[in-house]
Tab-separated table of C-alpha atoms in Angstrom:
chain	number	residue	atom	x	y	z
A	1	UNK	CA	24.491	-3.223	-7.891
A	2	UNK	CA	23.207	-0.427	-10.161
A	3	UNK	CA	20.015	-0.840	-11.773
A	4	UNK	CA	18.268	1.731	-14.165
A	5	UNK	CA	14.933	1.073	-15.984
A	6	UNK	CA	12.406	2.758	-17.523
A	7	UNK	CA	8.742	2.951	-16.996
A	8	UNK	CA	5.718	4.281	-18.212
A	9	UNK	CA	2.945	5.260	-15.540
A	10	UNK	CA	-0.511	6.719	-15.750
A	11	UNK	CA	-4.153	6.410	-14.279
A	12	UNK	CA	-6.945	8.842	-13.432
A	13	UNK	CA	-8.411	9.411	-9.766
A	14	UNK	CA	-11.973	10.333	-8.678
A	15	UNK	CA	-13.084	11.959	-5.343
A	16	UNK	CA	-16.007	13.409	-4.320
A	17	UNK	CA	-17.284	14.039	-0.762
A	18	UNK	CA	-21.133	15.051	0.609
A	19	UNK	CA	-21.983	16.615	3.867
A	20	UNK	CA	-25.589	15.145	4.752
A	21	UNK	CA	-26.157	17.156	7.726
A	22	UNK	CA	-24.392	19.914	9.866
A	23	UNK	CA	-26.377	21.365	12.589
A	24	UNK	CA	-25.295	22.134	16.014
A	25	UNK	CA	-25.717	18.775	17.607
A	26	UNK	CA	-24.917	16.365	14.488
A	27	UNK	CA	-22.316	16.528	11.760
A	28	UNK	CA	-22.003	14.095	9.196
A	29	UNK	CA	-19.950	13.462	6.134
A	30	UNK	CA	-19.473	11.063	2.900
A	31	UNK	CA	-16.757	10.680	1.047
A	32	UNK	CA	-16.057	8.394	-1.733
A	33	UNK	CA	-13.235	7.621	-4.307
A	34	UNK	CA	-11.865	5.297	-7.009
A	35	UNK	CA	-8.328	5.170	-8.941
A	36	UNK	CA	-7.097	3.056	-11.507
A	37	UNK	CA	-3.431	2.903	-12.973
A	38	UNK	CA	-1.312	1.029	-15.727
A	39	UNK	CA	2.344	0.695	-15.046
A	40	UNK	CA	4.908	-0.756	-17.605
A	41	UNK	CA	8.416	-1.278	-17.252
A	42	UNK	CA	9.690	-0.737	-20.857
A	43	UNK	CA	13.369	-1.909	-19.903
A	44	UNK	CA	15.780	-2.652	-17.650
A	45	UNK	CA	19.288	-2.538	-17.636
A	46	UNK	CA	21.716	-4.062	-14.503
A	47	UNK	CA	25.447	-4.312	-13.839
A	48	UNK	CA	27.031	-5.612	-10.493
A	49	UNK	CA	30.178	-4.740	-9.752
A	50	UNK	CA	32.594	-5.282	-6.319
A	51	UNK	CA	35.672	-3.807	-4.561
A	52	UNK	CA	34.413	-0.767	-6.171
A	53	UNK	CA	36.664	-1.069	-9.335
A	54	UNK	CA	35.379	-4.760	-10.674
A	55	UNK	CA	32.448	-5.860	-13.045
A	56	UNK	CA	30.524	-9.125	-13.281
A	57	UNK	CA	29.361	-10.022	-16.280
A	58	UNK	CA	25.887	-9.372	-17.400
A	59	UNK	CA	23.985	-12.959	-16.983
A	60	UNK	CA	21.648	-13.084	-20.601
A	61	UNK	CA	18.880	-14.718	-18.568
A	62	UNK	CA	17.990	-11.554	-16.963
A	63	UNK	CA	17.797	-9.345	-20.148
A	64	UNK	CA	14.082	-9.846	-20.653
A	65	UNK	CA	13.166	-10.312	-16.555
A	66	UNK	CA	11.154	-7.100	-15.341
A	67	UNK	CA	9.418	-6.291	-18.874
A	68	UNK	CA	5.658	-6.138	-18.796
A	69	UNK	CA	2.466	-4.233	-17.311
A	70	UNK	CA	-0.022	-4.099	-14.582
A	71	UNK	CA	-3.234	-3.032	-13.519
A	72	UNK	CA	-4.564	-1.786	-10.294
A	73	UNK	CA	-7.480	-0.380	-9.452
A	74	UNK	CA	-9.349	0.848	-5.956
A	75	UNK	CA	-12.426	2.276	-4.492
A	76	UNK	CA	-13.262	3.360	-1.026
A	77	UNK	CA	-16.281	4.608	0.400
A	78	UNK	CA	-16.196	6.646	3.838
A	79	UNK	CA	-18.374	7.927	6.736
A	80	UNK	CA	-17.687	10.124	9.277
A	81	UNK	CA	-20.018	11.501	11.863
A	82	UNK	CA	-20.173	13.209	15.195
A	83	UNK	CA	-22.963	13.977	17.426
A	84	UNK	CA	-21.683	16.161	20.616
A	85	UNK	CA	-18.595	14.409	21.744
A	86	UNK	CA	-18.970	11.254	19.453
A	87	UNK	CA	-17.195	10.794	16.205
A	88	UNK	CA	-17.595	7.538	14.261
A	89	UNK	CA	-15.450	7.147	11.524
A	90	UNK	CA	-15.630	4.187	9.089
A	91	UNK	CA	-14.845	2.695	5.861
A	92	UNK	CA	-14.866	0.482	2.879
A	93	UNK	CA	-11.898	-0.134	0.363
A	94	UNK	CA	-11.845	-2.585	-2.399
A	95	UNK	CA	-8.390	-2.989	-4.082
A	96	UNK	CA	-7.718	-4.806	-7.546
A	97	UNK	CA	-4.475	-5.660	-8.999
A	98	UNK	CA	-3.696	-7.430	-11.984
A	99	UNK	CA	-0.159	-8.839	-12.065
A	100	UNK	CA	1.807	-9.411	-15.105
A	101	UNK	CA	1.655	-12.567	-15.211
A	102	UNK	CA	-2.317	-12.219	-15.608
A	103	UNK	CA	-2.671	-13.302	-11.404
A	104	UNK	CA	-5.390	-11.595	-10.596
A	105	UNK	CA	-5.499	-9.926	-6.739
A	106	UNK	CA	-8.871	-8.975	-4.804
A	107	UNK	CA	-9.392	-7.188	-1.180
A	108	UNK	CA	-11.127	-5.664	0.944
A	109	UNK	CA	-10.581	-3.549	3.887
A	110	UNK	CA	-12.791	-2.356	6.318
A	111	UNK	CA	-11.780	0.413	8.744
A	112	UNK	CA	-13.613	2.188	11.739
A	113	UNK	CA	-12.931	4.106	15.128
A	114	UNK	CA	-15.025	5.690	17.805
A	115	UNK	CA	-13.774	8.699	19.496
A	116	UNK	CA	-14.464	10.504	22.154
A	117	UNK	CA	-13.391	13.910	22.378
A	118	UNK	CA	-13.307	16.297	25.595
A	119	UNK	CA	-11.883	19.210	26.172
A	120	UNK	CA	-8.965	17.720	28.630
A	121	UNK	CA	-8.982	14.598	27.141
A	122	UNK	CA	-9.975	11.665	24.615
A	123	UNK	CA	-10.464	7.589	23.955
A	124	UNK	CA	-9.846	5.730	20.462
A	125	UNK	CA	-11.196	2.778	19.503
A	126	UNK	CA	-10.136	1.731	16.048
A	127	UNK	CA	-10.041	-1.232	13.915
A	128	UNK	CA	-8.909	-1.654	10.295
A	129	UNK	CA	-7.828	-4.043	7.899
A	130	UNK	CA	-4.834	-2.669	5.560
A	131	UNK	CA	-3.172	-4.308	2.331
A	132	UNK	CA	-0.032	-3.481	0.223
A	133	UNK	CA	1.291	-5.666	-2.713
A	134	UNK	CA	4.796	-5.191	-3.141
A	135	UNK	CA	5.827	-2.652	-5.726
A	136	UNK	CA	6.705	-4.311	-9.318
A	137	UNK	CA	10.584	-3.694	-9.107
A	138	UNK	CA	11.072	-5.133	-5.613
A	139	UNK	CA	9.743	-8.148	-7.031
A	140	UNK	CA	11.575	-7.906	-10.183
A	141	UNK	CA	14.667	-7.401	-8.143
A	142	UNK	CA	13.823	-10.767	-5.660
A	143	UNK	CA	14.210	-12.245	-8.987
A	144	UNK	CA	16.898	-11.412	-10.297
A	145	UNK	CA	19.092	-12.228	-6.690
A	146	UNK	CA	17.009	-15.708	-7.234
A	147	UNK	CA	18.583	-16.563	-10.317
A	148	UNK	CA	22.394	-15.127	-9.588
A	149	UNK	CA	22.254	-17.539	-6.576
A	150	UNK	CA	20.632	-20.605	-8.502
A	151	UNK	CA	22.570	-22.239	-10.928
A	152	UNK	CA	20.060	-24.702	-11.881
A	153	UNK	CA	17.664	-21.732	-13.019
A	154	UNK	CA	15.764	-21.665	-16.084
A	155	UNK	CA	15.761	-18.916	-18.757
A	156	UNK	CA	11.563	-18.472	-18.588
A	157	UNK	CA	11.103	-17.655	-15.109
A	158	UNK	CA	9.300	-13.848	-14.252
A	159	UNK	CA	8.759	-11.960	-11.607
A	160	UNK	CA	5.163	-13.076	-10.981
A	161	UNK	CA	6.570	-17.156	-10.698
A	162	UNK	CA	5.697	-18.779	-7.434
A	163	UNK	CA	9.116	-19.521	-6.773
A	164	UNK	CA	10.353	-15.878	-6.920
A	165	UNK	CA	7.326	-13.733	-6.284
A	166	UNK	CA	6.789	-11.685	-3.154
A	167	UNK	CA	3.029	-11.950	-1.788
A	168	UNK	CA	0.974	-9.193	-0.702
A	169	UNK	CA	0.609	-8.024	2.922
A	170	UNK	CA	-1.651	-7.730	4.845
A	171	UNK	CA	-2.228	-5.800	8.504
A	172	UNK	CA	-4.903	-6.659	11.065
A	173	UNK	CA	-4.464	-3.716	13.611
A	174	UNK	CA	-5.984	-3.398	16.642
A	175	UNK	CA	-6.180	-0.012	18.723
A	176	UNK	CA	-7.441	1.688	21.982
A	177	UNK	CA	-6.188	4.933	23.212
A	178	UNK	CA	-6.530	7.087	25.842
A	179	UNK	CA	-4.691	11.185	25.766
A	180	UNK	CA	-4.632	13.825	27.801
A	181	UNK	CA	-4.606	17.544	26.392
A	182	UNK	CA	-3.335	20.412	28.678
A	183	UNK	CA	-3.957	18.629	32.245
A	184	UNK	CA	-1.344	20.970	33.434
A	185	UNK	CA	0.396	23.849	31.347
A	186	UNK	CA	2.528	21.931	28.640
A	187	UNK	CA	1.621	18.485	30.134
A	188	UNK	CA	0.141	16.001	27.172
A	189	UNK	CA	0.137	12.226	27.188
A	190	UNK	CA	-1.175	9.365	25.343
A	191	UNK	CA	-0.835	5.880	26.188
């Protein structure tokens, strides 16, 4: 299968970060950002082929499958901050997509971790919440390999239709861990 397209991509990104207090006991930091980009998949051309030598024939249904635009946007505010051995880190992100097909996807997903840090060893606790939406040509793709296989398919179906879409993801994660630095020369572990 050989598939070539082409897109048109841009967006801006903003990041700025403030340190609200550094002395020799505390340390503290803030860091926010926000991004926003526009993708459009101008065209897309396909040809299948097997035994290396052989061609299929291009199926017209697919000629206009894969054109269109999105949106997607995100923001994330962050704080980190240690006091002697203690670091708490922890966050905020809000994501916003706008599929072709004018679906409309919100989230939000917190993160944070305590650490403690000595100097032969340290302990993580973490927990975030993490999201991905698959990328617009995978699901263009799941699309087209629907309608090869179904012959009963319909000329107005898109990428974005409930039938042939891929949904977003989405990761609970859960973490403690404990490492040793040094404990003997060369000797480090984390379980």
């Amino acid at each position: 299968r050989y598939i070539n397209g082409h897109e048109l991509d841009y967006g801006a990104r903003l990041k700025a970060d403030f340190s609200y207090i550094d002395n020799g006991q505390h340390k503290g930091s803030i860091v926010y950002g926000a991004e926003v980009n526009r993708f459009k998949l101008k065209e897309l051309c396909y040809q299948y082929g097997y035994d290396y030598t052989e061609t299929l024939p291009e199926d017209t249904r697919l000629r206009e499958i894969g054109k269109g635009h999105e949106v997607s946007a995100n923001t994330f505010l962050q704080l980190k901050h240690k006091w002697h051995s203690m670091i708490l880190n922890a966050g905020l992100r809000y994501d916003y997509k706008r599929r072709s097909n004018e679906t409309r996807l919100e989230e939000i997903s917190p993160r944070i971790a305590l650490i403690l840090s000595r100097p032969k060893w340290n302990m993580k606790f973490s927990y975030s919440k993490s999201f991905v939406d698959a990328p617009y040509l995978y699901r263009t793709l799941n699309a087209f390999d629907e309608i090869l296989t179904d012959e009963d398919a319909t000329t107005d179906l898109t990428d974005d239709d409930p039938e042939f879409g891929l949904s977003p993801e989405r990761v609970h994660s859960w973490q403690f861990s404990f490492a040793g630095t040094e404990w003997f020369k060369g000797f480090n572990f984390e379980l």
